[in-house]
Tab-separated table of C-alpha atoms and ligand atoms in Angstrom:
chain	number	residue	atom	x	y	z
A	1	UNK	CA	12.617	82.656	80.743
A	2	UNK	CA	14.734	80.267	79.444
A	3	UNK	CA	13.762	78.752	75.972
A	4	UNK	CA	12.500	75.107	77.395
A	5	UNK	CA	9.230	74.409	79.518
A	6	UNK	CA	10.906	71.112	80.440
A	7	UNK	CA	14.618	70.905	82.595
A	8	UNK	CA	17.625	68.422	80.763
A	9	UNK	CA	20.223	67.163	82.669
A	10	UNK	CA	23.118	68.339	80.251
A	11	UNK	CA	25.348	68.867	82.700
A	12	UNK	CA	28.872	67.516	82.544
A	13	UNK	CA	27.572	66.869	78.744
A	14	UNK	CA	29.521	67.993	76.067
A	15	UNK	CA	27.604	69.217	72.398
A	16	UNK	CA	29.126	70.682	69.582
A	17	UNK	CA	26.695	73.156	67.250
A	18	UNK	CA	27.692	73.664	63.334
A	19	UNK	CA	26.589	77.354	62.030
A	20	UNK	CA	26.282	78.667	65.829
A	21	UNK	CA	26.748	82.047	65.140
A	22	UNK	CA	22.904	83.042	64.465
A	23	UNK	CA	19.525	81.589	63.603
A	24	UNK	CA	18.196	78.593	64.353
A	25	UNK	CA	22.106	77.307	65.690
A	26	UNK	CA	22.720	80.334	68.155
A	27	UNK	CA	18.924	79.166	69.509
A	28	UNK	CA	20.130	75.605	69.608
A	29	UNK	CA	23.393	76.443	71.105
A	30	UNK	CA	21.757	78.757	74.216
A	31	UNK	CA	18.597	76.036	75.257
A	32	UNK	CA	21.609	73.591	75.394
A	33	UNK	CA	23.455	76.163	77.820
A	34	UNK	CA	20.700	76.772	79.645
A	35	UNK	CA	20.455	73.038	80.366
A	36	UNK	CA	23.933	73.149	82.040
A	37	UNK	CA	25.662	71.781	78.825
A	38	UNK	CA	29.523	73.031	77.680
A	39	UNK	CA	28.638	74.076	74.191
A	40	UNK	CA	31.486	73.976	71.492
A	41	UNK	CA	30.240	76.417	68.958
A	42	UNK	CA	31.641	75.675	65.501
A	43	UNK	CA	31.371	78.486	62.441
A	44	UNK	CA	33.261	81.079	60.335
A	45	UNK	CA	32.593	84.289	62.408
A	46	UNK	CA	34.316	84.215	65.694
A	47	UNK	CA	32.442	87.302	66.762
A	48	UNK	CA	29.170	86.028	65.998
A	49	UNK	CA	30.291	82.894	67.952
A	50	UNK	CA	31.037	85.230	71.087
A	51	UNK	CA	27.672	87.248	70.870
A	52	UNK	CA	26.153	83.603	71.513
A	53	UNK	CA	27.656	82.650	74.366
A	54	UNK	CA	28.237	85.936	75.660
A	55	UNK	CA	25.902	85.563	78.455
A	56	UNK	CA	26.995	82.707	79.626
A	57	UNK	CA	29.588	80.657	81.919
A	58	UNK	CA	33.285	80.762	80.025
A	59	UNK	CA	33.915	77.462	81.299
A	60	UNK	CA	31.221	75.987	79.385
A	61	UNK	CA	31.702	77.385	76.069
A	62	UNK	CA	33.887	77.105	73.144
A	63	UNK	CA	33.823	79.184	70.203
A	64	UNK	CA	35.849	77.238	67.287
A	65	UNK	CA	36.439	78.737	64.259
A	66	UNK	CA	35.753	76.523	61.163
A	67	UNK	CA	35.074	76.258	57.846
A	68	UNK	CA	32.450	73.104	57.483
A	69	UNK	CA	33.537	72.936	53.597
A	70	UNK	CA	36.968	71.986	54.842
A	71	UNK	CA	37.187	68.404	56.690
A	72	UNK	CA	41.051	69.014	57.408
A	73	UNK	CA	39.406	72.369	59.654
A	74	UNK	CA	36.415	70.105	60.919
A	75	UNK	CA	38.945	67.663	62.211
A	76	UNK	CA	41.442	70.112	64.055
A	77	UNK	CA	38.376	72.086	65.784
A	78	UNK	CA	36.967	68.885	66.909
A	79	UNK	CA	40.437	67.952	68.087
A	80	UNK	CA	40.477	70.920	69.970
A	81	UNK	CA	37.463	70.421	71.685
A	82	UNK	CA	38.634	66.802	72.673
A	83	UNK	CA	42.125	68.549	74.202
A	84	UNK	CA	39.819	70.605	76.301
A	85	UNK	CA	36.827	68.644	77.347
A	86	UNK	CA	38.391	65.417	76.747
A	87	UNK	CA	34.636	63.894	75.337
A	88	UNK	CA	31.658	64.822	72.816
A	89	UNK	CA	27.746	63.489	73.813
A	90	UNK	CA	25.411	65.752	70.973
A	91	UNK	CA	26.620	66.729	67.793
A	92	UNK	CA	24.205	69.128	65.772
A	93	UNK	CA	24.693	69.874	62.459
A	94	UNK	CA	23.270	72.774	61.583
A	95	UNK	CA	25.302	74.951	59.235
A	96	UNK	CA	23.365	75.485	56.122
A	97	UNK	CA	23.055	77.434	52.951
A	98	UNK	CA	19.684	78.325	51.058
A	99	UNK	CA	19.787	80.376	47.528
A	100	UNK	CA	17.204	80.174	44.868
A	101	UNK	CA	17.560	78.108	41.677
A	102	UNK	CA	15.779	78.003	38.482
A	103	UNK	CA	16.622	74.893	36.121
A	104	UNK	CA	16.709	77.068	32.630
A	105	UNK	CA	19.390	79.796	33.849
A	106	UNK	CA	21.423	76.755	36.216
A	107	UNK	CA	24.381	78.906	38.023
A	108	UNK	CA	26.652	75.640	39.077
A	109	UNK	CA	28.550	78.074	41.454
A	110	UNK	CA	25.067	78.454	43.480
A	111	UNK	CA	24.951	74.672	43.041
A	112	UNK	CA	28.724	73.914	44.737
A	113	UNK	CA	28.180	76.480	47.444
A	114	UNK	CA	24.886	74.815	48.847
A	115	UNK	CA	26.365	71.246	47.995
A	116	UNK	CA	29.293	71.587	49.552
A	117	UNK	CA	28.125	73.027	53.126
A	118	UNK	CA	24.849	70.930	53.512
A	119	UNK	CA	25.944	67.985	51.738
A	120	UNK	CA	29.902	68.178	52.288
A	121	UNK	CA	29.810	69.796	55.397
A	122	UNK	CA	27.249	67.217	56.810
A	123	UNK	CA	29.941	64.447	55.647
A	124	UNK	CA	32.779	66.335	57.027
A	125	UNK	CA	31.515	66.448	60.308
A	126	UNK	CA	29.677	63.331	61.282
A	127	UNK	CA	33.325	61.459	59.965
A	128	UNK	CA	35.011	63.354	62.896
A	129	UNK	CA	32.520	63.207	65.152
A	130	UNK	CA	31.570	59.562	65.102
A	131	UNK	CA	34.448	58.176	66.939
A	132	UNK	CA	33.793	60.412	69.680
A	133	UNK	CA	29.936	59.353	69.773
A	134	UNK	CA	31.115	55.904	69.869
A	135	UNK	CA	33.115	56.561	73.210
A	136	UNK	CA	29.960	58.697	74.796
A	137	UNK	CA	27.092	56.665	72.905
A	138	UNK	CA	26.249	59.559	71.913
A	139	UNK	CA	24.293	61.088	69.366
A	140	UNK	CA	24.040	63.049	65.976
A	141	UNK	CA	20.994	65.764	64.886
A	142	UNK	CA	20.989	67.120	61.448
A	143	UNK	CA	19.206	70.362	60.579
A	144	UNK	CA	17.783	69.456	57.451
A	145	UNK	CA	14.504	71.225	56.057
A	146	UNK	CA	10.952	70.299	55.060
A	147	UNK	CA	12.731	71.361	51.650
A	148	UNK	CA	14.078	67.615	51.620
A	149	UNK	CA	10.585	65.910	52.049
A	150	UNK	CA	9.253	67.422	48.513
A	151	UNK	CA	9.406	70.054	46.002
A	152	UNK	CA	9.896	73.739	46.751
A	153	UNK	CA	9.364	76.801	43.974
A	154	UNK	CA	12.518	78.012	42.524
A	155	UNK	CA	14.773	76.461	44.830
A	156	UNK	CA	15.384	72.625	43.576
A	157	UNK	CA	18.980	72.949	44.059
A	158	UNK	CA	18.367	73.484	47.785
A	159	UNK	CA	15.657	71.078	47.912
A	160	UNK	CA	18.214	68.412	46.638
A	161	UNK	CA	20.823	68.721	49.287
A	162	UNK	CA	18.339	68.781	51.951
A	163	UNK	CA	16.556	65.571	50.640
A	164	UNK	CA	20.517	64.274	50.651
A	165	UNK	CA	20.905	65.183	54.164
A	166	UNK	CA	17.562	63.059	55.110
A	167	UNK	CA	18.296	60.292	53.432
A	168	UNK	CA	21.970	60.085	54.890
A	169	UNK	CA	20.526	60.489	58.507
A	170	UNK	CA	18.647	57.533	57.435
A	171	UNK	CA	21.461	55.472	56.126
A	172	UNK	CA	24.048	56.342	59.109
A	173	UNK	CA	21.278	55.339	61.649
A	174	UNK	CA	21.409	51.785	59.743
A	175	UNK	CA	25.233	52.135	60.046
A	176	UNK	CA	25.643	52.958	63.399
A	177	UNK	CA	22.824	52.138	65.501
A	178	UNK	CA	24.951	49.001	65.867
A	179	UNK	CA	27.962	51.273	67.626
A	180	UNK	CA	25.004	52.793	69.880
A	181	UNK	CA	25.275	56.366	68.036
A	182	UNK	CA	21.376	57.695	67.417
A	183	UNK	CA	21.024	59.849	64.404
A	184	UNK	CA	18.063	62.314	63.522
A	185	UNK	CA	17.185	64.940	61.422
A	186	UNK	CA	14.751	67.604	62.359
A	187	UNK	CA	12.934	69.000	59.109
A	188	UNK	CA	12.109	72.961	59.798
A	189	UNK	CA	9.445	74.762	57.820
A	190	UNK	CA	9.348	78.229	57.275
A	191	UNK	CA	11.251	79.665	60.468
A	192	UNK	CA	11.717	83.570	61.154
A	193	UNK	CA	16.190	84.059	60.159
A	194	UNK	CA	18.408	86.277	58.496
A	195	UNK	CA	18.043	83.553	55.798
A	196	UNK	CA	14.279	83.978	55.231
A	197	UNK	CA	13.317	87.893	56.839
A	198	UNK	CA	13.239	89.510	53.680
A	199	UNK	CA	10.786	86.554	52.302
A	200	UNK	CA	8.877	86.971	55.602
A	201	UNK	CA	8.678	91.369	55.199
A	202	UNK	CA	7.139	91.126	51.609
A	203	UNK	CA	3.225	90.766	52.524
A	204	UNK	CA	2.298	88.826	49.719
A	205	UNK	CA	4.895	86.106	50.437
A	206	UNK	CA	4.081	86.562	53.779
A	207	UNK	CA	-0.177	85.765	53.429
A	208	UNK	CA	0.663	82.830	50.969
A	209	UNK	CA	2.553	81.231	53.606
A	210	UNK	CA	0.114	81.858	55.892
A	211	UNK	CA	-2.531	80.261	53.877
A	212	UNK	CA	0.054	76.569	53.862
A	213	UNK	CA	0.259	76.948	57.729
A	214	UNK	CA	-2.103	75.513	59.928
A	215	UNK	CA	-0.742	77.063	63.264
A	216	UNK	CA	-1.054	80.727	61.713
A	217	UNK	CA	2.853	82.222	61.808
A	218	UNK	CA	6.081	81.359	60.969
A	219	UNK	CA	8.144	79.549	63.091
A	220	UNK	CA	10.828	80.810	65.419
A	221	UNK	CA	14.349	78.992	66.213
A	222	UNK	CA	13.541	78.320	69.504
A	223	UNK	CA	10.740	75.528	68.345
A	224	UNK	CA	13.486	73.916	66.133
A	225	UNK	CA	16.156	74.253	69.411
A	226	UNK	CA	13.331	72.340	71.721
A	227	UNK	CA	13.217	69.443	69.830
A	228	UNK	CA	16.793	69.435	69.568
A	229	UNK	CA	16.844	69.498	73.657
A	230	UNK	CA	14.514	66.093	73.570
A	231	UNK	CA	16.050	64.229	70.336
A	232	UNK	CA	19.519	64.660	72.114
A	233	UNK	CA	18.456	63.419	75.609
A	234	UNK	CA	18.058	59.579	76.812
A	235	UNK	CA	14.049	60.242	76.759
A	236	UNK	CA	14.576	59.821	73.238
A	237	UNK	CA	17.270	56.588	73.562
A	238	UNK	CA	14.733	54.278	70.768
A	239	UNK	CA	14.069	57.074	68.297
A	240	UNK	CA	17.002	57.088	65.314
A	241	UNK	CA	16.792	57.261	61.816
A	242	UNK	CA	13.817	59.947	62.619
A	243	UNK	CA	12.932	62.785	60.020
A	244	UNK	CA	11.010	64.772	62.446
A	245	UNK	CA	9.197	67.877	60.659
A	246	UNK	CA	8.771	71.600	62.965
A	247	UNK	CA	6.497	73.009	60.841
A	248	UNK	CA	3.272	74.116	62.375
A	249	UNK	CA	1.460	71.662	60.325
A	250	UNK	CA	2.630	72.647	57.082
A	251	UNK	CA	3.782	68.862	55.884
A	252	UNK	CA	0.260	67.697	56.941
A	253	UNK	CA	-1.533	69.204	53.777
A	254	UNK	CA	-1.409	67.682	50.297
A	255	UNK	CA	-1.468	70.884	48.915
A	256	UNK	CA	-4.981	72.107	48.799
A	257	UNK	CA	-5.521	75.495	49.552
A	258	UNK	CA	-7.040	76.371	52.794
A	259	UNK	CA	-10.439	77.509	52.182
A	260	UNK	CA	-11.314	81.543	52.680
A	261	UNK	CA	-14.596	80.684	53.863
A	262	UNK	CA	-15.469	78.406	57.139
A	263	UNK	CA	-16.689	75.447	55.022
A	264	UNK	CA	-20.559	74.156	56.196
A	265	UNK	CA	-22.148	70.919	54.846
A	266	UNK	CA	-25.776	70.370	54.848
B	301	LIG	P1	21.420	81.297	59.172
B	301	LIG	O1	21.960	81.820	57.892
B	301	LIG	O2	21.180	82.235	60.275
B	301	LIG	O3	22.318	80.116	59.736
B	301	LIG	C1	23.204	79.351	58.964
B	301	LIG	C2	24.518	79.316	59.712
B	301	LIG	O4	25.415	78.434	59.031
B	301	LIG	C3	25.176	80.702	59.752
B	301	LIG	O5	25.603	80.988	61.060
B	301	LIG	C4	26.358	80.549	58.815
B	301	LIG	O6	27.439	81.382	59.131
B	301	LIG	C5	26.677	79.068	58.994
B	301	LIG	N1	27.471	78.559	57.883
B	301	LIG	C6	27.200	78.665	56.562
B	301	LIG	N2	28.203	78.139	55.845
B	301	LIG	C7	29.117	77.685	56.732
B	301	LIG	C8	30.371	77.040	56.609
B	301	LIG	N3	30.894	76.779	55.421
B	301	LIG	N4	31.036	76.695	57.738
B	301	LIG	C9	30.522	76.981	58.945
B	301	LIG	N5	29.345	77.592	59.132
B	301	LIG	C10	28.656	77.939	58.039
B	301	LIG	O7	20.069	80.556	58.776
B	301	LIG	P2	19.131	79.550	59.602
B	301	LIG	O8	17.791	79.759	59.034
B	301	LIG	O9	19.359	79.656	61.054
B	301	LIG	O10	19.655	78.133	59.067
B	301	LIG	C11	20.157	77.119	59.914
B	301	LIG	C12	19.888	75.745	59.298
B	301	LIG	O11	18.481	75.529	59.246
B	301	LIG	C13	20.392	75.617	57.857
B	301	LIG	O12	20.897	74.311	57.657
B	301	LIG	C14	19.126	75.818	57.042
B	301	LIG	O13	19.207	75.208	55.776
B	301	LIG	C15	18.122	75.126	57.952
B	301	LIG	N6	16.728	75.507	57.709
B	301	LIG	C16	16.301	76.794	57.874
B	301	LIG	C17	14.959	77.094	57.636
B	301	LIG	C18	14.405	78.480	57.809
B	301	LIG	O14	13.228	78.687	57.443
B	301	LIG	N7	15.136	79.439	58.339
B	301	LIG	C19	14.074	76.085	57.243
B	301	LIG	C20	14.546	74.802	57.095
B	301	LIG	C21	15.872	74.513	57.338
């Protein structure tokens, strides 16, 4: 089964995936090679990179290590991938760091680790990649969060470099539309990863969420990576600037809690 109901044409297509090596990126990466893409997978674990693409075609995968902190390593892995493919159509950004943060005992480390791969990284790679879009008219996704729309418990630090990241989608869409490069964020909820498990085994967490979640369960990185399929393709050539939320409702509420009871008016 592959992860898509519908079939892309990615073939001869080239797409480059930031944080590749698990989650909601290794998901992305696969539904784009089981569209026919070549997949350039970009992160710091070269084995995790591997166990991606492991199943699939070598010719169509590239497993690049790089730092997304670094723009001097962003800029020789996408060179790389231009000496080999000779072209980039997709770039997703999806590298990401989440840790909590509590405004009374501030740890400014946490702060410059989650700044400088959601915010930095973002920069770091949408400067190298936009030339190549240009030459494609290609097009740029950002994993961002539903953590950017509004306020999340004892994370604000988090919730400000994702708001960052959808604003900046916003902006470069203004900035580049022009140059025919599309750019999009997709806005996860609460998705099943190694960055959210151990949230997702404690019961209580687990039942609260369940009472903000219209469709009844977390998500899964494969509903993220189908979007990604569509948002990337020509089906959606008028859509940029787009915050799109994959959240199983979750965004829809103002924050009422779902009733226990069935409610019945007279
Ligand atoms: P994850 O930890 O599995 O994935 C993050 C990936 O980014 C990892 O592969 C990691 O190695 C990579 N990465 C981190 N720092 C990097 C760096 N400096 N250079 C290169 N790669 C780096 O977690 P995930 O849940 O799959 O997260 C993926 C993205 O989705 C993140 O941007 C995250 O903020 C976002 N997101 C996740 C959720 C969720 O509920 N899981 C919700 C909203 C948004």
């Amino acid at each position: 089964m592959t992860i898509s109901w519908a079939t892309y044409s990615y073939d001869g297509h080239v797409v480059v995936v930031t944080g590749a090596g698990s989650g909601i990126g290794r998901a992305i990466a696969v539904a784009f090679l089981e569209q026919g893409a070549t997949v350039c997978l970009l992160g710091r674990s070269q084995e995790a990179l591997r166990d991606t693409i492991a199943r699939f075609p070598a010719k169509r995968t590239f497993a690049v290590p790089a730092d997304v902190t670094v723009q001097a390593e962003v800029d020789s892995a996408v060179q790389s991938i231009l000496d080999r493919f000779g072209r980039i159509d997709v770039v997703v950004n999806n590298a990401g760091l989440s840790e909590p943060s509590v405004i009374d005992d501030f740890d400014h480390q946490a702060w410059d680790r989650m700044r400088s791969v959601n915010l930095d990284g973002f920069i770091h790679v949408a400067r190298a990649a936009v030339p190549m879009l240009e030459a494609t008219g290609g097009n740029l996704i950002a994993i961002s969060s539903v953590a950017g729309l509004g306020g999340d418990w004892g994370q604000f630090a988090y919730n400000a470099t994702k708001g960052g990241v959808n604003t900046m989608v916003q902006s470069l869409a203004l900035d580049l539309g022009g140059r025919g490069i599309r750019v999009n964020a997709i806005a996860p909820g609460f998705i099943a990863t190694r960055q959210t498990q151990s949230r997702l085994d404690d019961a209580d967490f687990s039942n609260a969420l369940m009472n903000r979640v219209p469709m009844n369960r977390a998500g899964v990185p494969e509903d993220v990576a189908r979007l990604a399929l569509y948002l990337a393709s020509p089906d959606a050539g008028y859509i940029t600037g787009a915050i799109i939320p994959v959240d199983g409702g979750t965004t829809a509420s103002t924050g009422t809690p779902r009733p226990l009871r069935p409610i019945h008016y007279q």
